[in-house]
GROMACS .gro file of C-alpha atoms in nm:
model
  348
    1UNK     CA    1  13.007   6.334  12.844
    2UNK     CA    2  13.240   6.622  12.826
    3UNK     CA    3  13.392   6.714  12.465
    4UNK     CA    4  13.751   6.919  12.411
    5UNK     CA    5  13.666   7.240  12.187
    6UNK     CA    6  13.932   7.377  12.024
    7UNK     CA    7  14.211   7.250  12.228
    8UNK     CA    8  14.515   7.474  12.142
    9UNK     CA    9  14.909   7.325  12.106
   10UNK     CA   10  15.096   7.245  12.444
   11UNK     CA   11  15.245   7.528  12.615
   12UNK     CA   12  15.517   7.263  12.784
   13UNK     CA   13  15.849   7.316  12.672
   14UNK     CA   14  16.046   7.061  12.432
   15UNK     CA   15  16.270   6.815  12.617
   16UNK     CA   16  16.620   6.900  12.623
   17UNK     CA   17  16.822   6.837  12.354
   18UNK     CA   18  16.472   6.751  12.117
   19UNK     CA   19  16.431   6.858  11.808
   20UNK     CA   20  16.015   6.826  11.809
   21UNK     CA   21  15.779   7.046  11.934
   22UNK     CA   22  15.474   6.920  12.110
   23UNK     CA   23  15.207   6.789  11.880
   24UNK     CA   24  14.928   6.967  11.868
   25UNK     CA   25  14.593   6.845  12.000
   26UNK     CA   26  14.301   6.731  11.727
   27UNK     CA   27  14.012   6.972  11.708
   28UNK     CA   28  13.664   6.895  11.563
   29UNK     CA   29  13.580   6.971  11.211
   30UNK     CA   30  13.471   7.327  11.172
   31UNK     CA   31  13.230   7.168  10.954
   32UNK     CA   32  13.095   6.922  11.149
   33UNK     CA   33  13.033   7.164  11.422
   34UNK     CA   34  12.868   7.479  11.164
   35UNK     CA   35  12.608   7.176  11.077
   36UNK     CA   36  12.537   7.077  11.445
   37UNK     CA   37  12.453   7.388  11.543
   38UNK     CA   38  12.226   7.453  11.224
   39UNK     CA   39  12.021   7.085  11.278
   40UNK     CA   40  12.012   7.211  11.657
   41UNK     CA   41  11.845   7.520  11.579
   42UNK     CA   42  11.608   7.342  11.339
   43UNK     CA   43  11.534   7.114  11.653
   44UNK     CA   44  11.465   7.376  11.825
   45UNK     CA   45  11.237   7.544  11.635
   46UNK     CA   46  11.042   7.194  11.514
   47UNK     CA   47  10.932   7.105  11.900
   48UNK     CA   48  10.837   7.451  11.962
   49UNK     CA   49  10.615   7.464  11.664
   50UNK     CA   50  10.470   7.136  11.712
   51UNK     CA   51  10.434   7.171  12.093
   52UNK     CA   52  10.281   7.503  12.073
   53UNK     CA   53  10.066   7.432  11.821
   54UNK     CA   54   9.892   7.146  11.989
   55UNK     CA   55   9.845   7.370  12.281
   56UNK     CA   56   9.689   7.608  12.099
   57UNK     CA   57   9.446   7.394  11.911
   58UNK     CA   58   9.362   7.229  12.242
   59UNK     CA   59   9.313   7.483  12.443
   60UNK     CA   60   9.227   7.824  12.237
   61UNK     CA   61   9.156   7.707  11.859
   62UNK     CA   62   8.976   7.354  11.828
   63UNK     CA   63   8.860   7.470  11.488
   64UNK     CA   64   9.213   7.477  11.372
   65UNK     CA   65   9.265   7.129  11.321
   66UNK     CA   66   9.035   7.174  11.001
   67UNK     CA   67   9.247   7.376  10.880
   68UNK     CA   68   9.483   7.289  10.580
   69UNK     CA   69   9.749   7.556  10.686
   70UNK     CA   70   9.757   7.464  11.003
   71UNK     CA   71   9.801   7.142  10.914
   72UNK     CA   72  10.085   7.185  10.734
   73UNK     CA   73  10.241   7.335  10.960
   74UNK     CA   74  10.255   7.054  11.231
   75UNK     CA   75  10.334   6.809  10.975
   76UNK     CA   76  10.641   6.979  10.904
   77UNK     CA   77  10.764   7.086  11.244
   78UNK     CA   78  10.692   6.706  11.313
   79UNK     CA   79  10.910   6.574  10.995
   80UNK     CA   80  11.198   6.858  11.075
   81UNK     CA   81  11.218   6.748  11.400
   82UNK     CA   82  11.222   6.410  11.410
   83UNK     CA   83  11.505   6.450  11.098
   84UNK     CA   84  11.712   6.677  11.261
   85UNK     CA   85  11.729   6.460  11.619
   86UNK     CA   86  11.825   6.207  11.433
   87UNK     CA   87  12.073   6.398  11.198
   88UNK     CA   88  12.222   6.566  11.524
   89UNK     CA   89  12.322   6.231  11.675
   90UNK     CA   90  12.514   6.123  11.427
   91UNK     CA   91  12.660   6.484  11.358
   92UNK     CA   92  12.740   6.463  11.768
   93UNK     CA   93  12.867   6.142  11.759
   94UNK     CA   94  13.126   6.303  11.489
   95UNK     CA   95  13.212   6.584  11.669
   96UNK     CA   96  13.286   6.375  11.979
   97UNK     CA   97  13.511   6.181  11.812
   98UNK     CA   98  13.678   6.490  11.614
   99UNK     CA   99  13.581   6.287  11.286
  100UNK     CA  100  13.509   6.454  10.954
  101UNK     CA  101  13.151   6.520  10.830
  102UNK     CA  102  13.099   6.191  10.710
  103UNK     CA  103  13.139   6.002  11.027
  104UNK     CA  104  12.810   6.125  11.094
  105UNK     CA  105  12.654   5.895  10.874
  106UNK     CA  106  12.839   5.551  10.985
  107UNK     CA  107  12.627   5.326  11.165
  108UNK     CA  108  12.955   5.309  11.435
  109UNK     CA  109  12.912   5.655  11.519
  110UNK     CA  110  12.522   5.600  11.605
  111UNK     CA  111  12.636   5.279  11.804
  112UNK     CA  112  12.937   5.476  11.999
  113UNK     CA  113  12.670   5.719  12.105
  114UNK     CA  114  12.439   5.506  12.227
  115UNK     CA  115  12.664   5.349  12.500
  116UNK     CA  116  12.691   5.701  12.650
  117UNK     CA  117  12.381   5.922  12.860
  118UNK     CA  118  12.344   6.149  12.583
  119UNK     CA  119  12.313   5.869  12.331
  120UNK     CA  120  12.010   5.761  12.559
  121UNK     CA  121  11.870   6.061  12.579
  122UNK     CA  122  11.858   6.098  12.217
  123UNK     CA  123  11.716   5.770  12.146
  124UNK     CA  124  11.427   5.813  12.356
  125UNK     CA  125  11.368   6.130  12.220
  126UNK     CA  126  11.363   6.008  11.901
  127UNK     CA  127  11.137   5.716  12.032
  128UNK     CA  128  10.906   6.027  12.115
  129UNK     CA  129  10.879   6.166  11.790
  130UNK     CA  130  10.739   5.840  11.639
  131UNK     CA  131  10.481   5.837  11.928
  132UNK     CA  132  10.405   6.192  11.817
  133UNK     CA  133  10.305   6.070  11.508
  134UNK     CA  134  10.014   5.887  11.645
  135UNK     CA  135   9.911   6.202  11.814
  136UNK     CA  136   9.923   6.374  11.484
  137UNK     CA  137   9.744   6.144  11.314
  138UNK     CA  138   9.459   6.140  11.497
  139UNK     CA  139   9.429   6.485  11.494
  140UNK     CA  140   9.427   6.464  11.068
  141UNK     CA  141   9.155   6.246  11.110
  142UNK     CA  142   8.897   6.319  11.396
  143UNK     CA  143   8.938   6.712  11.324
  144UNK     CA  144   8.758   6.929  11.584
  145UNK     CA  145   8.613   6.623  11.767
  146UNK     CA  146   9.004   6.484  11.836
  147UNK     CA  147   9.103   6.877  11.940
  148UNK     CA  148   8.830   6.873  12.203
  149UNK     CA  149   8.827   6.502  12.317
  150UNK     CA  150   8.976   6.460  12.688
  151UNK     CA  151   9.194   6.125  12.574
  152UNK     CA  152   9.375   6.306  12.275
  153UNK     CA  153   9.433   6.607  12.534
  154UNK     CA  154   9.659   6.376  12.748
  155UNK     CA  155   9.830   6.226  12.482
  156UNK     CA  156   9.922   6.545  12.379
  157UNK     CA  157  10.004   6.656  12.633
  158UNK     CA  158  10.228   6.337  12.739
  159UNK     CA  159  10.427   6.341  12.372
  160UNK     CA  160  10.460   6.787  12.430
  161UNK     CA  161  10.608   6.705  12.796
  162UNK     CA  162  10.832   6.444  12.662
  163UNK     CA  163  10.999   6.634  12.385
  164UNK     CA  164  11.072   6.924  12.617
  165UNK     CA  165  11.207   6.693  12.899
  166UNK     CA  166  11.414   6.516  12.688
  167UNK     CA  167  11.543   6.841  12.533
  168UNK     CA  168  11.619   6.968  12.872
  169UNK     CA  169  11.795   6.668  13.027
  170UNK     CA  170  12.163   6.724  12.828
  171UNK     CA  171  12.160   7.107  12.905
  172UNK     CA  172  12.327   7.296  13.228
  173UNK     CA  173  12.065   7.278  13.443
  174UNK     CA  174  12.186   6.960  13.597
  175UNK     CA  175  12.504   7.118  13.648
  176UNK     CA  176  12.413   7.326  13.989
  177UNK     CA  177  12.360   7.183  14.293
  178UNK     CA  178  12.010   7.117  14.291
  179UNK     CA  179  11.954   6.922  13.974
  180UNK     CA  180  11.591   6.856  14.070
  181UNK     CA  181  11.493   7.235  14.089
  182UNK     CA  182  11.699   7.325  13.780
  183UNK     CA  183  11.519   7.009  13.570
  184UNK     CA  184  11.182   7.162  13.691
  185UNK     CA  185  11.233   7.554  13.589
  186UNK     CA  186  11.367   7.388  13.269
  187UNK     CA  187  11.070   7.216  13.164
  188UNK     CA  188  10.872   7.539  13.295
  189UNK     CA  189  11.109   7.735  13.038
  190UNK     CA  190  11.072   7.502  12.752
  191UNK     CA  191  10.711   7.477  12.802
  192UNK     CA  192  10.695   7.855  12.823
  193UNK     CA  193  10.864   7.899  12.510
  194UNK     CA  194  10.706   7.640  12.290
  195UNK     CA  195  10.302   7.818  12.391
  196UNK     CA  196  10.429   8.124  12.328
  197UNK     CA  197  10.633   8.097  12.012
  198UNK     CA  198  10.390   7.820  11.844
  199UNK     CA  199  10.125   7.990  11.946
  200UNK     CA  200  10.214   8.347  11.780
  201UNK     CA  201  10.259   8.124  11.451
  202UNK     CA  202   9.941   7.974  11.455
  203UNK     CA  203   9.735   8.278  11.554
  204UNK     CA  204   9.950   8.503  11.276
  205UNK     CA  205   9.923   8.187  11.000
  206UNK     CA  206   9.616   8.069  11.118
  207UNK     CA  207   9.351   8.279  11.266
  208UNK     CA  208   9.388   8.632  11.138
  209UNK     CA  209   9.415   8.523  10.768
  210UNK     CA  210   9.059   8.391  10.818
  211UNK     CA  211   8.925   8.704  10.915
  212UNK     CA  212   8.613   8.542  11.169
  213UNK     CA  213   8.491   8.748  11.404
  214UNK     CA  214   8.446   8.478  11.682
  215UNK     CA  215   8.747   8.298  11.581
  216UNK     CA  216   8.972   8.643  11.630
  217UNK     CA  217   8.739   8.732  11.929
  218UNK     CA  218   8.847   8.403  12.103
  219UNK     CA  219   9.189   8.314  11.988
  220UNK     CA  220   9.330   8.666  12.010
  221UNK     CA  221   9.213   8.761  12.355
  222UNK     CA  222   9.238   8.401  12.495
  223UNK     CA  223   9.653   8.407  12.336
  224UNK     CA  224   9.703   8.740  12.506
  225UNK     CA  225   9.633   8.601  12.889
  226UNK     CA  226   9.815   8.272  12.796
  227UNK     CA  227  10.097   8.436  12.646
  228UNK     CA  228  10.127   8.674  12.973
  229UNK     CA  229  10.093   8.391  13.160
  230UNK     CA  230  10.405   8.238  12.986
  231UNK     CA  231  10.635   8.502  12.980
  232UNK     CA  232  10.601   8.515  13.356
  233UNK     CA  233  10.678   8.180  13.348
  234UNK     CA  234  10.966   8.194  13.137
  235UNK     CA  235  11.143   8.505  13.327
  236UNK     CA  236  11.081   8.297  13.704
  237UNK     CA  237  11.209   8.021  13.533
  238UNK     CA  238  11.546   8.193  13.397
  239UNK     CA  239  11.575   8.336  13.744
  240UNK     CA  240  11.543   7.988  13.886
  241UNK     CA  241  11.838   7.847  13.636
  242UNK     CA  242  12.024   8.178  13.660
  243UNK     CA  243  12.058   8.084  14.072
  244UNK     CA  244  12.123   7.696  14.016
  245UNK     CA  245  12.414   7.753  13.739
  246UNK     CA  246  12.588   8.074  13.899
  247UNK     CA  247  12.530   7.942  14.255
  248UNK     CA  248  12.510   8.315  14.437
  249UNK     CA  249  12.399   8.646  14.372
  250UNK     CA  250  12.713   8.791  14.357
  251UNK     CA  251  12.838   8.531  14.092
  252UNK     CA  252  12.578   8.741  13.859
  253UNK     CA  253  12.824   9.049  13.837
  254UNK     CA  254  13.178   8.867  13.914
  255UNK     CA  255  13.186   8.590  13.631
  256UNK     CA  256  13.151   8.585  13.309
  257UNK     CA  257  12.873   8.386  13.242
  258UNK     CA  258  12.632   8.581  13.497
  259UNK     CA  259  12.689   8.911  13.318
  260UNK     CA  260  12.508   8.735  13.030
  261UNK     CA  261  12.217   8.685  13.239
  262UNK     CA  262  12.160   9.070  13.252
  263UNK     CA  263  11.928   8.942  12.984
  264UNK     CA  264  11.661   8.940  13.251
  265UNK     CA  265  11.613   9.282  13.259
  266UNK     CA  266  11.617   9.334  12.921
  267UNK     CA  267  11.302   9.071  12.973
  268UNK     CA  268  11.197   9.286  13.228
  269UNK     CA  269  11.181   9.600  12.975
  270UNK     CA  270  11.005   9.399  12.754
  271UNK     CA  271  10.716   9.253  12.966
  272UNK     CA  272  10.611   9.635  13.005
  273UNK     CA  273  10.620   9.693  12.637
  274UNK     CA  274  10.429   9.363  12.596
  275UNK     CA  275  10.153   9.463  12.861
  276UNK     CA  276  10.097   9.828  12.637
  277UNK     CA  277  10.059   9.616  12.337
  278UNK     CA  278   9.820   9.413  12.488
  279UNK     CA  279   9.598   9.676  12.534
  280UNK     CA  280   9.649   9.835  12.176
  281UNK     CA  281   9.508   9.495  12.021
  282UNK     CA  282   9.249   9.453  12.279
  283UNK     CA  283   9.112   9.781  12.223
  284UNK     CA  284   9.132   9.732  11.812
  285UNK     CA  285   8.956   9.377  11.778
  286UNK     CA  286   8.685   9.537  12.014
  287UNK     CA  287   8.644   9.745  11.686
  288UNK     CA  288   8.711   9.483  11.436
  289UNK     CA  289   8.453   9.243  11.599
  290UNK     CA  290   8.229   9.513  11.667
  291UNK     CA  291   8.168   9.540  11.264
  292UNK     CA  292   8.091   9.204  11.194
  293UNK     CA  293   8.412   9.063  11.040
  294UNK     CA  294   8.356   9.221  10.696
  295UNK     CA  295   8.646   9.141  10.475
  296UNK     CA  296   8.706   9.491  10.372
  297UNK     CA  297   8.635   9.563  10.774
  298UNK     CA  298   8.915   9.312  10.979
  299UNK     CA  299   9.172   9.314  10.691
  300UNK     CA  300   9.283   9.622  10.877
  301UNK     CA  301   9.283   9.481  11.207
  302UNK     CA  302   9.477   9.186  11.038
  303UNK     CA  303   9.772   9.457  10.889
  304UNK     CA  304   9.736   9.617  11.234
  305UNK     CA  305   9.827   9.295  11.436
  306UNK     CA  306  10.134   9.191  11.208
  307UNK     CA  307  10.345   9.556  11.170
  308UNK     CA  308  10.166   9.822  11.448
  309UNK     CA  309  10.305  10.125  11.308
  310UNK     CA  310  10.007  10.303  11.173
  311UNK     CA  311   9.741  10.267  11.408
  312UNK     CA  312   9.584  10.592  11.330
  313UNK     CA  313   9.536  10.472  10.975
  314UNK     CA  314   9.409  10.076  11.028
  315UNK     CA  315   9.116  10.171  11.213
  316UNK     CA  316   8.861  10.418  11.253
  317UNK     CA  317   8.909  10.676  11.514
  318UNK     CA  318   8.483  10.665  11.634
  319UNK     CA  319   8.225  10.466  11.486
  320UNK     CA  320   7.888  10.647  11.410
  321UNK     CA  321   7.583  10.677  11.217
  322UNK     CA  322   7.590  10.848  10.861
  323UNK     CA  323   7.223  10.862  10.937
  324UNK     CA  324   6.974  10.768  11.171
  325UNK     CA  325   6.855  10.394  11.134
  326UNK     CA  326   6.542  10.292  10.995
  327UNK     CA  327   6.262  10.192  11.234
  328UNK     CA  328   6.238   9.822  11.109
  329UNK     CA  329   6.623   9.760  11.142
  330UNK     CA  330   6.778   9.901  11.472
  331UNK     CA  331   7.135   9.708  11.409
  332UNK     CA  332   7.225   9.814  11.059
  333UNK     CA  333   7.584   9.757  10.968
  334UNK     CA  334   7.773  10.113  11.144
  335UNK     CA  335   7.974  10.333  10.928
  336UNK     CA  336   8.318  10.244  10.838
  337UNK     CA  337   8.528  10.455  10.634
  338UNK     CA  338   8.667  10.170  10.498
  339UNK     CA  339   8.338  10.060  10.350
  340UNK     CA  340   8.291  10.220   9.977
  341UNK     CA  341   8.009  10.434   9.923
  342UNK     CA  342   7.863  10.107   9.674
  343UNK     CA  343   7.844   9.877   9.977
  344UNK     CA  344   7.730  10.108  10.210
  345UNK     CA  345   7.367  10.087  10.293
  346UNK     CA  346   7.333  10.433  10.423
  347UNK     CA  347   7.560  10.575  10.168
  348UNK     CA  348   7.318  10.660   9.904
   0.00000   0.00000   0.00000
């Protein structure tokens, strides 16, 4: 299904002797297209929430599912998305049909979709959304025991692998000439985008404001590999797409749409900044879990993680003794000059 944008007046001359000019050509409503765009992004940004945040709790944070923020944050990733797919068929059916923004709440404009591919699409993914529910809901109620069981796992990850496919199968990578190897490095992409976005959330929202030692010892390290793992993904992936729509490597510099791909080495420069950071907050919860997840201790490694622009000042430089242990107790708690003199046991 192919849709006119903006189609300008005719550029053929008036017959002879007419007194008309050409008619212009109806154009969607501004407005109808300003709120497809908006429900899009919130699409967007639901399944890569939800998506991310199942693989997360699956694979790096089981514990999580206890958790009431955590919670409430798949509940309403899953409620926003299901809402906007359905909002954005009828506000595509509108702009299809170069209707006003009310068409997109007509039952005809849901039934004029529906007889086209990306009417199909829509409907199943919709379909999806409702079968995510069940996932969801299981998770509410077995808690831990549902993260870690092998059956909710695969249902998971079936409902994850649908939304993504069915996100992908309307976009340009079926436009090349090999559809099948641009629908692939599309769900890679997709999939790659959703662990690495919903996971950040979760592990910022989720795991740092409890301050546990394991839990940040764990989730942090374990994020860093899979979040490596998925940017790779996501850059071979773009390259993959980049070669299916363009269709050479010259097209890359001599059309428009492959100088926007010179995103890839902006990537590029970014995956080396990514890799320093990684070692900045590897080295820093060393510390933080070193001294026993005291509230006053990993609040600091907490600020540290979100803004990274004082290191110097979130964490100590060396850890030592103030003064030699006692002979019964050969693990006391180490200094920390963020420990007050009061709590201090060697301090006195």
């Amino acid at each position: 299904m192919s849709f006119v944008i903006g189609a300008g007046a005719s550029d053929s001359a008036p017959a002879a002797g007419g007194d008309e000019a050409a008619a212009a050509a109806p154009a969607p409503s501004d407005a109808v297209r300003k709120a497809w765009v908006a429900v899009r992004w919130v699409d967007y940004l639901a399944w890569a929430l939800f998506v991310g945040g199942l693989g997360f709790l699956a694979v790096l944070w089981p514990q999580g599912s206890q958790d009431r923020r955590t919670r409430r944050i798949l509940a309403a990733s899953w409620a926003a998305g299901l809402v906007a797919t359905l909002a954005g068929a009828g506000l595509q059916g509108a702009y299809g049909a170069m209707g006003p923004l009310g068409d997109a709440l007509k039952v005809s404009t849901y039934t004029d979709l529906l007889n086209g591919e990306v009417g199909v699409v829509l409907a199943c993914r919709a379909l999806i959304w409702v079968l995510a529910a069940v996932v969801l809901a299981a998770l509410m109620q077995g808690g831990q025991r549902a993260a870690r069981s092998p059956g909710w796992r695969v249902g998971a990850a079936v409902v994850g692998l649908g939304l993504l496919r069915t996100t992908g199968m309307a976009g340009h990578n079926s436009e090349g000439s090999n559809p099948g190897w641009g629908a692939m490095a599309d769900l890679v992409h997709l999939l790659g985008v959703s662990l690495w976005l919903g996971g950040l959330v979760f592990l910022l929202l989720g795991v740092l404001p409890r301050r546990r030692p394991a839990e940040l010892s764990a989730a942090v390290s374990g994020y860093s590999t899979l979040a490596g793992v998925c940017v790779a993904a996501i850059a071979v992936a773009g390259a993959v797409l980049a070669w299916q729509v363009v269709g050479s490597f010259s097209a890359l510099f001599d059309t428009d749409y492959g100088q926007l791909l010179s995103k890839l080495a902006v990537l590029a420069a970014v995956l080396l900044i990514a890799q320093g950071s990684r070692s900045w907050v590897r080295t820093r919860l060393d510390i933080a879990v070193l001294l026993r997840g005291d509230r006053a201790t990993v609040r600091p490694f907490v600020y540290s993680w979100r803004s990274r622009d004082s290191s110097s000042s979130s964490l100590p430089r060396r850890v030592c003794w103030s003064r030699p242990p006692p002979a019964a107790d050969r693990c006391p708690t180490p200094y920390h000059p963020f420990l007050s003199k009061e709590n201090h046991p060697y301090e006195h």
